[in-house]
PDB file of C-alpha atoms in Angstrom:
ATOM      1  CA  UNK J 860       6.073 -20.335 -11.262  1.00  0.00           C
ATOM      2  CA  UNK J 861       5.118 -18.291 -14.611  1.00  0.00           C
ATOM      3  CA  UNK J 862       2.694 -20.861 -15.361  1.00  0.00           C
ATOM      4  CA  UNK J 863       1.383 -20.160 -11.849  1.00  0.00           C
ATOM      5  CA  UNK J 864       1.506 -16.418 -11.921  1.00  0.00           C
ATOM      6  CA  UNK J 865      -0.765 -16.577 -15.340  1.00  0.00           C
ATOM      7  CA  UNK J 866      -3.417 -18.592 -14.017  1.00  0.00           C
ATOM      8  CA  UNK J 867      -3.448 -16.466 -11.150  1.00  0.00           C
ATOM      9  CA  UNK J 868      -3.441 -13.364 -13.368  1.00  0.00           C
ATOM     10  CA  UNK J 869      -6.248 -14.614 -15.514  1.00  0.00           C
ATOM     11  CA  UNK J 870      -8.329 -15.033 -12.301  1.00  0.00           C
ATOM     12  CA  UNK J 871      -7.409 -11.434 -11.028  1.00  0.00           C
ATOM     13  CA  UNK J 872      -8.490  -9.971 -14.754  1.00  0.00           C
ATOM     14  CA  UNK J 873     -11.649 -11.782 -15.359  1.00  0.00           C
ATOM     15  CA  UNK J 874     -13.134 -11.121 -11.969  1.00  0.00           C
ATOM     16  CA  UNK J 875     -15.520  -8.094 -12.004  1.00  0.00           C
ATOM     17  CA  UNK J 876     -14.170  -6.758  -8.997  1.00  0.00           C
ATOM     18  CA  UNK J 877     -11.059  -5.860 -10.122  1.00  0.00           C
ATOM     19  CA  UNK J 878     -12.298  -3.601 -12.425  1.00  0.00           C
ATOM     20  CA  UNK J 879     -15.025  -1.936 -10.046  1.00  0.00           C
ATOM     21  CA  UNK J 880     -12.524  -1.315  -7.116  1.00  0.00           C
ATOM     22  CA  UNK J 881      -9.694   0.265  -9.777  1.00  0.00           C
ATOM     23  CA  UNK J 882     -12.824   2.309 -10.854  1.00  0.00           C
ATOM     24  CA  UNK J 883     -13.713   3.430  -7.834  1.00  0.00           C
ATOM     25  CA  UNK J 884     -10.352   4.531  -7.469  1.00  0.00           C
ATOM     26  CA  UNK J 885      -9.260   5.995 -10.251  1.00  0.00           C
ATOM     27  CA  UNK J 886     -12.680   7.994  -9.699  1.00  0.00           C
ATOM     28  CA  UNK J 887     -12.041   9.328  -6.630  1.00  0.00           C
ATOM     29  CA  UNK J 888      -9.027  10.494  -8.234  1.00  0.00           C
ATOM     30  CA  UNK J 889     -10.769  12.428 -11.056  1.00  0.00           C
ATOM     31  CA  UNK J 890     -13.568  13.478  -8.445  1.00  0.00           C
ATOM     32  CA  UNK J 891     -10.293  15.095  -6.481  1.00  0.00           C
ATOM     33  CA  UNK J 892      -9.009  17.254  -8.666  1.00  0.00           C
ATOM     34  CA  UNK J 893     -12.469  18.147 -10.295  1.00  0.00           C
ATOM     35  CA  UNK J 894     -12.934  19.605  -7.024  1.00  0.00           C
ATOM     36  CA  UNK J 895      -9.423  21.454  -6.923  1.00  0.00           C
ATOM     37  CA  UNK J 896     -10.593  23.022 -10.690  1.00  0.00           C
ATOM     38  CA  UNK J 897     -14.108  23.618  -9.572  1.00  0.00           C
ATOM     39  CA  UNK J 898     -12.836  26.056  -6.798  1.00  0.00           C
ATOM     40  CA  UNK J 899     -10.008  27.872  -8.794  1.00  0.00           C
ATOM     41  CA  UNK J 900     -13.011  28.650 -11.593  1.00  0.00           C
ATOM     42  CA  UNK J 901     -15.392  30.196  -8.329  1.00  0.00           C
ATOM     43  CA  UNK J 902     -12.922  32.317  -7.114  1.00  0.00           C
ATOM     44  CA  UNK J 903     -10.674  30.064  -4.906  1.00  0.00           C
ATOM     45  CA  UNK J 904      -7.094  29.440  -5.374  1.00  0.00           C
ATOM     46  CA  UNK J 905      -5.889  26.026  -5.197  1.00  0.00           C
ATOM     47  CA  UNK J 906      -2.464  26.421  -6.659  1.00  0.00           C
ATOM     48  CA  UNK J 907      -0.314  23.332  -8.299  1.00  0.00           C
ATOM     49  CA  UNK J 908       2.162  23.360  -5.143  1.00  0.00           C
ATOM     50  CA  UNK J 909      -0.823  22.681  -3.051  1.00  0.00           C
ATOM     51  CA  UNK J 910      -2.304  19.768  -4.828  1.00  0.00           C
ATOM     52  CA  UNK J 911       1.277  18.210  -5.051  1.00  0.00           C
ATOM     53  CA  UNK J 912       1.618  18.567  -1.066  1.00  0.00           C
ATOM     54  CA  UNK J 913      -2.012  16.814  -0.770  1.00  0.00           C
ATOM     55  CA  UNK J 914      -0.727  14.148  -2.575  1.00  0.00           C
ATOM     56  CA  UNK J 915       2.540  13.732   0.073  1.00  0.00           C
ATOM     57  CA  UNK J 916      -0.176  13.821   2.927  1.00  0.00           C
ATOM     58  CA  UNK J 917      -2.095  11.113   1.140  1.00  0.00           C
ATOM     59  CA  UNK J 918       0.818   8.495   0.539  1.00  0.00           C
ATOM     60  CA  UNK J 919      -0.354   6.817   3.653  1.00  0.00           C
ATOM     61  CA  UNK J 920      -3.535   5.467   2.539  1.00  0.00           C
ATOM     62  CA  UNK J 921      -1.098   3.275   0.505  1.00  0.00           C
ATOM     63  CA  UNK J 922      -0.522   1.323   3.841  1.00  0.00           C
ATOM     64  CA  UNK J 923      -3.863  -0.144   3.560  1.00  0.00           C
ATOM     65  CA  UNK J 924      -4.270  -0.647  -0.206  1.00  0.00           C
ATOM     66  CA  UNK J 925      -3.147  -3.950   0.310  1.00  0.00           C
ATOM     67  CA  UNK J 926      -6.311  -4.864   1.934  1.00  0.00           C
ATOM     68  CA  UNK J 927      -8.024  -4.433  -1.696  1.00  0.00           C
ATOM     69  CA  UNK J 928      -5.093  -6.075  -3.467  1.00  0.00           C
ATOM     70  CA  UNK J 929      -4.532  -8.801  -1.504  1.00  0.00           C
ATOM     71  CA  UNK J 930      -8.702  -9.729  -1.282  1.00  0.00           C
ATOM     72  CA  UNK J 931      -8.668  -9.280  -5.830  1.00  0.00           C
ATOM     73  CA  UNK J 932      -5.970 -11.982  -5.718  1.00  0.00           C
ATOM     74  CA  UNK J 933      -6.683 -14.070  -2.647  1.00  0.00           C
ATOM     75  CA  UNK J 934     -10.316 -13.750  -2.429  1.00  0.00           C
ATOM     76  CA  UNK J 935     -11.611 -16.315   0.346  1.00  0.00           C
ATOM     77  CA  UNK J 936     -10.254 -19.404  -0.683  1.00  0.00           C
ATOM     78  CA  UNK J 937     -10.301 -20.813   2.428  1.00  0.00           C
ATOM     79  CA  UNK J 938     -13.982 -19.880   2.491  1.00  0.00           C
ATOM     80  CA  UNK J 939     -14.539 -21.701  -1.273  1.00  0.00           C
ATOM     81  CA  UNK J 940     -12.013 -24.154  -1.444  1.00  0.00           C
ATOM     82  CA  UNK J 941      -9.955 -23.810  -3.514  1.00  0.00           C
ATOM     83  CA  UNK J 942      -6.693 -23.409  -1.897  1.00  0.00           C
ATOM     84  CA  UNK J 943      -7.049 -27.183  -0.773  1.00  0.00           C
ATOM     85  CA  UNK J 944      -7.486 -27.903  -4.252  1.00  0.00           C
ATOM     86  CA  UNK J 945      -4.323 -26.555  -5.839  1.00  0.00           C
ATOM     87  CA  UNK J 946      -2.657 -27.968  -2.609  1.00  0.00           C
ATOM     88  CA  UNK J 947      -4.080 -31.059  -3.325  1.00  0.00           C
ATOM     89  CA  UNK J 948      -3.689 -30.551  -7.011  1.00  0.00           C
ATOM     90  CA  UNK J 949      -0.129 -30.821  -5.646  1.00  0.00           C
ATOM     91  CA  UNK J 950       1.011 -27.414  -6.827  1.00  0.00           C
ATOM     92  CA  UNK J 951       4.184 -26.836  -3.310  1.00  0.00           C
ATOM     93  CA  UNK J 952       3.030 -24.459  -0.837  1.00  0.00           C
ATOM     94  CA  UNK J 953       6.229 -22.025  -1.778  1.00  0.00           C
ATOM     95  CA  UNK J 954       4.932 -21.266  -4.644  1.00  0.00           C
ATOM     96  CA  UNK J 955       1.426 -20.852  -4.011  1.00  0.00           C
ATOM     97  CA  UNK J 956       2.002 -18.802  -1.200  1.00  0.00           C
ATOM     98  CA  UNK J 957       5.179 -16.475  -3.246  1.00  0.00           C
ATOM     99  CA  UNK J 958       3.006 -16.764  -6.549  1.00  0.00           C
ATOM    100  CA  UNK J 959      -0.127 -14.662  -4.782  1.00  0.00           C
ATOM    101  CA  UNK J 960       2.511 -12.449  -3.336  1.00  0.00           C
ATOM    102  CA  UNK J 961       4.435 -11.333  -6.272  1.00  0.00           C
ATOM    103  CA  UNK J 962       0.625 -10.915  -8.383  1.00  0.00           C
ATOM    104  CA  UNK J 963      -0.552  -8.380  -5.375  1.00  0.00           C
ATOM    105  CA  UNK J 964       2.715  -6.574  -5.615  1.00  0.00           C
ATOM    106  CA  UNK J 965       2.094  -6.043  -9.390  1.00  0.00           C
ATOM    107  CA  UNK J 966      -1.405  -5.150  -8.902  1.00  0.00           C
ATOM    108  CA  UNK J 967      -0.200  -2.745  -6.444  1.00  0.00           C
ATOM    109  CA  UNK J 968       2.102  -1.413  -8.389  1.00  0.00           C
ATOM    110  CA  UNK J 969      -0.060  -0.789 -11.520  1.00  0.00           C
ATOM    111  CA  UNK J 970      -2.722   0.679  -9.853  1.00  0.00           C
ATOM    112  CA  UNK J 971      -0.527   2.960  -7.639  1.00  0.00           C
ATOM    113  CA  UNK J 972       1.139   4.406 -10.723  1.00  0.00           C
ATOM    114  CA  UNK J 973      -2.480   4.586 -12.667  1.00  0.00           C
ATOM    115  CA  UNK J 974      -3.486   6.447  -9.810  1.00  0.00           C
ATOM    116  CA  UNK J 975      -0.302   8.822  -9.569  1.00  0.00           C
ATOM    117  CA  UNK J 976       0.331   9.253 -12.865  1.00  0.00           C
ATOM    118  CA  UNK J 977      -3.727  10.559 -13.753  1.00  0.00           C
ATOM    119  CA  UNK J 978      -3.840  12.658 -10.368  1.00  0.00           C
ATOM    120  CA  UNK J 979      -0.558  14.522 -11.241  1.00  0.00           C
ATOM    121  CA  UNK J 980      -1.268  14.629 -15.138  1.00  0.00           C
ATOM    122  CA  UNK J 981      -5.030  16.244 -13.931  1.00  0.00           C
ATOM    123  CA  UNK J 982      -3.426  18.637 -11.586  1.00  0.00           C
ATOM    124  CA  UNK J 983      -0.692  20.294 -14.147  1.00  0.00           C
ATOM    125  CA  UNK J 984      -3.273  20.277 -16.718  1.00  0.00           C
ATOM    126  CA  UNK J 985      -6.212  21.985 -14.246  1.00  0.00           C
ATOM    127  CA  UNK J 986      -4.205  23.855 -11.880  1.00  0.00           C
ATOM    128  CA  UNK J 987      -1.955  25.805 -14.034  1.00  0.00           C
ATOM    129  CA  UNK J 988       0.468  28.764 -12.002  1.00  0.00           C
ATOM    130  CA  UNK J 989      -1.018  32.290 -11.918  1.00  0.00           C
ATOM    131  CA  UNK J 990       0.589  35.291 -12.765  1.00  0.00           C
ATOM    132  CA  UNK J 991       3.865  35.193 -10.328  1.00  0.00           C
ATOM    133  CA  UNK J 992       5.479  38.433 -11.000  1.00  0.00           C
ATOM    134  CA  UNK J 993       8.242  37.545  -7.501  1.00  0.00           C
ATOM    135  CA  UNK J 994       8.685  33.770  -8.509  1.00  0.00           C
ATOM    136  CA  UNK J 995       7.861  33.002  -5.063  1.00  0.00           C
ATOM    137  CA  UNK J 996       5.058  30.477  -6.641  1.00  0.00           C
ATOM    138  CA  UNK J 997       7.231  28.753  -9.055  1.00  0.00           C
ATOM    139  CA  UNK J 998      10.011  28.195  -6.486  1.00  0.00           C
ATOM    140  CA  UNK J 999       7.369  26.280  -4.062  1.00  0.00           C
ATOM    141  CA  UNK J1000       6.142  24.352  -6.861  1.00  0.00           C
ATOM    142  CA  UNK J1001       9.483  23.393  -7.463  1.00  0.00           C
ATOM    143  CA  UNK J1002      10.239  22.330  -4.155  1.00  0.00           C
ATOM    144  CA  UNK J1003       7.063  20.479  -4.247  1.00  0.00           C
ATOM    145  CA  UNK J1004       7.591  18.666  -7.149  1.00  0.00           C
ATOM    146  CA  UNK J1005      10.997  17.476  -5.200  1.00  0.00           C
ATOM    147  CA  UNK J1006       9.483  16.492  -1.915  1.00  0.00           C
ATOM    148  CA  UNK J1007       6.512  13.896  -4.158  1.00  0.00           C
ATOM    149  CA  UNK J1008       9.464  12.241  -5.817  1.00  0.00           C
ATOM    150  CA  UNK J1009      11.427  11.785  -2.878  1.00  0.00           C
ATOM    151  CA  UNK J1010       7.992  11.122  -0.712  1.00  0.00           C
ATOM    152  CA  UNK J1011       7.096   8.596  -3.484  1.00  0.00           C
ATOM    153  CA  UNK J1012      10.839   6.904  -3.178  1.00  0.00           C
ATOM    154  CA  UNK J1013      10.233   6.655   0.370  1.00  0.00           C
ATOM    155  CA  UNK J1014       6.662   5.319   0.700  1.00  0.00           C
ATOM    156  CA  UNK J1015       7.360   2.382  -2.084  1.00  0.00           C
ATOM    157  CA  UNK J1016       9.060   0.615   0.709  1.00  0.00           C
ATOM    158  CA  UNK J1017       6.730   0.827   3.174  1.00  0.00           C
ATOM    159  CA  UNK J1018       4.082  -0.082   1.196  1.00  0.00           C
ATOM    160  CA  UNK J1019       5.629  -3.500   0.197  1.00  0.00           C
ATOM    161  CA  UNK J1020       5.967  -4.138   3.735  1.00  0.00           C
ATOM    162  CA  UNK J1021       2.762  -3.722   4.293  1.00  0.00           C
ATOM    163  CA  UNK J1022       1.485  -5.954   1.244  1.00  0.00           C
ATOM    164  CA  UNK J1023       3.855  -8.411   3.057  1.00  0.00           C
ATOM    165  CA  UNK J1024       2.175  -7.901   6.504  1.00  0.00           C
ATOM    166  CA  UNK J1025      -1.561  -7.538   4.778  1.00  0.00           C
ATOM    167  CA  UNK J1026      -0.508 -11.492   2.607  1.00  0.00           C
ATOM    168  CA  UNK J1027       0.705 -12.842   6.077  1.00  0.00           C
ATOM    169  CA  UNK J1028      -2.861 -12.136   7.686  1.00  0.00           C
ATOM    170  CA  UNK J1029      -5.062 -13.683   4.917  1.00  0.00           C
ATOM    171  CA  UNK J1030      -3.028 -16.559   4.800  1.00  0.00           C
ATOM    172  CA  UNK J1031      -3.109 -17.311   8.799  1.00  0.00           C
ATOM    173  CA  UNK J1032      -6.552 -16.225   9.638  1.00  0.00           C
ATOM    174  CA  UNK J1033      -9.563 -18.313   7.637  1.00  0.00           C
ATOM    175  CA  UNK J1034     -12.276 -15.486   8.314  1.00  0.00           C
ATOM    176  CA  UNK J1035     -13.288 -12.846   5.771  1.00  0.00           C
ATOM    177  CA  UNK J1036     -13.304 -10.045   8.197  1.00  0.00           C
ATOM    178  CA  UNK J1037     -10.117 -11.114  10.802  1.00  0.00           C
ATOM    179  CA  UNK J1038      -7.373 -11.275   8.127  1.00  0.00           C
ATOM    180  CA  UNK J1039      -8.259  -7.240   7.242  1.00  0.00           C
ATOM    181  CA  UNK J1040      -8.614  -6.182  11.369  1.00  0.00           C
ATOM    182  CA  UNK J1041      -5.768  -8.399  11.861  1.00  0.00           C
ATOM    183  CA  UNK J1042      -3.497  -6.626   9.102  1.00  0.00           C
ATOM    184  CA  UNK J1043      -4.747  -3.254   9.938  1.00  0.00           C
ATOM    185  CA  UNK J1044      -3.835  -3.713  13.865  1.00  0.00           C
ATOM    186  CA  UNK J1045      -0.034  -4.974  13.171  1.00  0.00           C
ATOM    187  CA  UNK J1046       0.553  -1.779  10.578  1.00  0.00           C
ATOM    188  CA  UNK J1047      -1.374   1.125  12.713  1.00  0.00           C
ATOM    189  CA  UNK J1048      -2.332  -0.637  16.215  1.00  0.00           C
ATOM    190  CA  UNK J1049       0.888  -1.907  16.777  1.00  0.00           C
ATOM    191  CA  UNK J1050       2.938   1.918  16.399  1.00  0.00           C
ATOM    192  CA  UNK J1051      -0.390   3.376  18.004  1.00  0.00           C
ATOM    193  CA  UNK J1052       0.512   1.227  21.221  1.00  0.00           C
ATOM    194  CA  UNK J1053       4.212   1.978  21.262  1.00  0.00           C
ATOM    195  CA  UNK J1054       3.553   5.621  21.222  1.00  0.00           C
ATOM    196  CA  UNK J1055       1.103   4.954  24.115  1.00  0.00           C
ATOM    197  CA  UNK J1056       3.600   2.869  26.082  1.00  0.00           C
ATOM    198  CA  UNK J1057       6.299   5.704  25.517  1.00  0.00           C
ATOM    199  CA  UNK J1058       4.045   8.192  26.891  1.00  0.00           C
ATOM    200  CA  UNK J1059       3.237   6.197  29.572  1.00  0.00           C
ATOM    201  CA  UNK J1060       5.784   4.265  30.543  1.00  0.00           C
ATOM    202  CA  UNK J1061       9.563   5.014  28.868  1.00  0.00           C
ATOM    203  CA  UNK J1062      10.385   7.095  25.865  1.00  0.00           C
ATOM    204  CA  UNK J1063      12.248   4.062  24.211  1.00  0.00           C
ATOM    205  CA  UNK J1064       8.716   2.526  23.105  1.00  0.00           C
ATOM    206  CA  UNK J1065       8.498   6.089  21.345  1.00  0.00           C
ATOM    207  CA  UNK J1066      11.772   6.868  19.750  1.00  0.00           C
ATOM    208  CA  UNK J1067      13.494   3.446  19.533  1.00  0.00           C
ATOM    209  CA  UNK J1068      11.085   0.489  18.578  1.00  0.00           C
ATOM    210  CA  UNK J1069       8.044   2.999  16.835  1.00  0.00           C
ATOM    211  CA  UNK J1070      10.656   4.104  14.690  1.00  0.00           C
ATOM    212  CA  UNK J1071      10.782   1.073  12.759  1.00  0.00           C
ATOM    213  CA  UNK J1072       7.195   0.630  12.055  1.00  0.00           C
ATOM    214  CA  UNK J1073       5.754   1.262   8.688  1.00  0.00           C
ATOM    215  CA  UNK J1074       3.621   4.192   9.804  1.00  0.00           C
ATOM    216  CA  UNK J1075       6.990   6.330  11.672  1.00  0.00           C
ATOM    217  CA  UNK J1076       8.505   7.034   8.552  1.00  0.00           C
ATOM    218  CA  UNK J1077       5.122   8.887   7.384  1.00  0.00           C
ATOM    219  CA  UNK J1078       4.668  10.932  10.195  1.00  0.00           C
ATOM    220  CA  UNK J1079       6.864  13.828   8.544  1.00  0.00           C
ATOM    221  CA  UNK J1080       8.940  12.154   5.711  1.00  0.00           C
ATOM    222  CA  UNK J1081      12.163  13.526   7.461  1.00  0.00           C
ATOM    223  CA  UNK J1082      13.504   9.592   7.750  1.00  0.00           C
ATOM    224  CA  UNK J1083      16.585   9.561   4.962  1.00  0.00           C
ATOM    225  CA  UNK J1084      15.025   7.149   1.973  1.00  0.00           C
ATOM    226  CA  UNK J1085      17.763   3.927   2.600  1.00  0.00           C
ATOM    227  CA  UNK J1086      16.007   3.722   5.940  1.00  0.00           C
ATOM    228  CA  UNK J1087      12.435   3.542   4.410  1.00  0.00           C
ATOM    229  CA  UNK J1088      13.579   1.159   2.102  1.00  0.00           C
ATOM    230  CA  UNK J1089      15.364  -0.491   5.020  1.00  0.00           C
ATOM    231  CA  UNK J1090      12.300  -0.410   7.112  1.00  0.00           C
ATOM    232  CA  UNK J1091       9.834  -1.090   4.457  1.00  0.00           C
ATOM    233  CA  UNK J1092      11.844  -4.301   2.871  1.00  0.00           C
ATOM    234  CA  UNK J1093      12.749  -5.828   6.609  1.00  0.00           C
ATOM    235  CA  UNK J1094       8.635  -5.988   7.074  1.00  0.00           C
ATOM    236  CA  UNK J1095       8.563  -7.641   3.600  1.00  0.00           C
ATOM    237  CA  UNK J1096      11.283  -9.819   4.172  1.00  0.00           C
ATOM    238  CA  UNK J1097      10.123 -11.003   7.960  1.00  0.00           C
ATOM    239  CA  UNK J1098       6.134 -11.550   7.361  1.00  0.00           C
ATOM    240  CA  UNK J1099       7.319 -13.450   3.812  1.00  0.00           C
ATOM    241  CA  UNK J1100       9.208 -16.073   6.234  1.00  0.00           C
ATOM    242  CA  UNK J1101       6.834 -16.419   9.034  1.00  0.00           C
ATOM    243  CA  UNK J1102       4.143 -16.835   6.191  1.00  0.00           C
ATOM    244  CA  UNK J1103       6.013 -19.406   4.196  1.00  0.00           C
ATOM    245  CA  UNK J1104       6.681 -21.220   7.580  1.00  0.00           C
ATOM    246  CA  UNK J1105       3.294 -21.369   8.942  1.00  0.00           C
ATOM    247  CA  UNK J1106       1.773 -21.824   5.925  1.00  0.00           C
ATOM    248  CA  UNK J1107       3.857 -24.927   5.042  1.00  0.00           C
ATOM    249  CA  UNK J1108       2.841 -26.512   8.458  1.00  0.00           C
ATOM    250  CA  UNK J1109      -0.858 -25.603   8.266  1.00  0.00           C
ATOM    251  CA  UNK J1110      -3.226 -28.158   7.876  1.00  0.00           C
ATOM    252  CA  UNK J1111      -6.028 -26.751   4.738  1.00  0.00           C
ATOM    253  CA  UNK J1112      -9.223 -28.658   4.973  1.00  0.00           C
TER     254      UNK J1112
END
């Protein structure tokens, strides 16, 4: 497996796109809170609390990084090739399916805490606290600060479920574009149509099955953290089985 995991590493590194998409977002990050600093110096006030809660409201984007990270690492090889070669090479199907997995879940993981760690290190550095004679200020930065670390202890979960659900998809479907639709329907179609159905039909679609989706949890970050970890590593845990059972009864020609 670790000589696996360093070819596969070596690919990820030396492809160009890697670079350009972290980049791109690591930019967006900088363009972010350029834009927070370019307000407070024309008269606005975008205090440090506020950029913190932004950064709680964005945690759900993280549900469809895996698109990105999954496409550096798998990137078409049913399209090129070349995952009938190392099949044929006769490297087992466990490990070539596991051995992608665990890479995107790195990749993930670095780039996630690139991307947190420059956003918050910009915002204290940019967005320093004004003149708060009450402490009202201070105390809401405080509690912001708490609700990103337990917001970040909570999404972490759900977003390795989602890497799960988004490995499943470009593993079953051989087209560029259905494996991304396909990932992006079971993680925000599927909860979409349980809400409908509990409107609709019976509440139970809404406060019984939605619940455990990867998107409920989000909604208002009021689920306790063992159940987004619950949640988050069940989706993991279930599209990492179907995967390794479908895949090893696939025929790749």
């Amino acid at each position: 497996m670790a000589d696996y995991l360093s070819a596969e590493l070596y690919k990820v590194v030396h492809r160009k796109y890697t670079w350009i998409a972290l980049g791109l977002f690591l930019g967006c990050v900088v363009l972010l809170t350029a834009l927070w600093w370019a307000t407070n110096s024309h008269g606005g006030f975008v205090p440090l609390s506020g950029a913190l809660y932004t950064l709680v409201m964005l945690l759900s984007v993280g549900l469809y990084a895996p698109l990105i990270t999954t496409d550096l690492v798998f990137s078409e090889q049913y399209k090129i090739g070349t995952l009938k070669n190392e099949i044929s090479y006769g490297i087992p199907r466990s490990r070539i399916y596991l051995g992608k997995l665990v890479l995107e879940i790195a990749v993930a993981v670095l780039a996630c805490a690139l991307a947190v760690g420059l956003y918050l290190a910009l915002c204290v550095l940019t967005l320093p606290l004004e003149a708060d004679p009450d402490g009202m200020l201070m105390a809401e930065t405080s509690r912001m600060w708490e609700l990103v670390g337990r917001s970040l202890l909570s999404a972490f979960p759900l977003w390795l479920g989602a890497q799960g659900v988004a490995h499943l998809c470009f593993f079953l479907f051989r087209g560029g574009v259905a494996a991304p639709f396909a990932a992006v329907g079971v993680v925000a179609g599927i909860p979409g149509l349980l809400k409908l159905l509990g409107l609709l039909l019976n509440p139970l679609f809404l406060t019984a099955l939605r619940r455990f989706t990867l998107v409920a949890p989000m909604d208002s970050w009021d689920y306790p953290i063992w159940e987004c970890w619950l949640i988050g590593l069940g989706w993991l845990a279930v599209s990492t089985l179907l995967g390794l059972l479908l895949f090893q009864r696939r025929e790749i020609n």
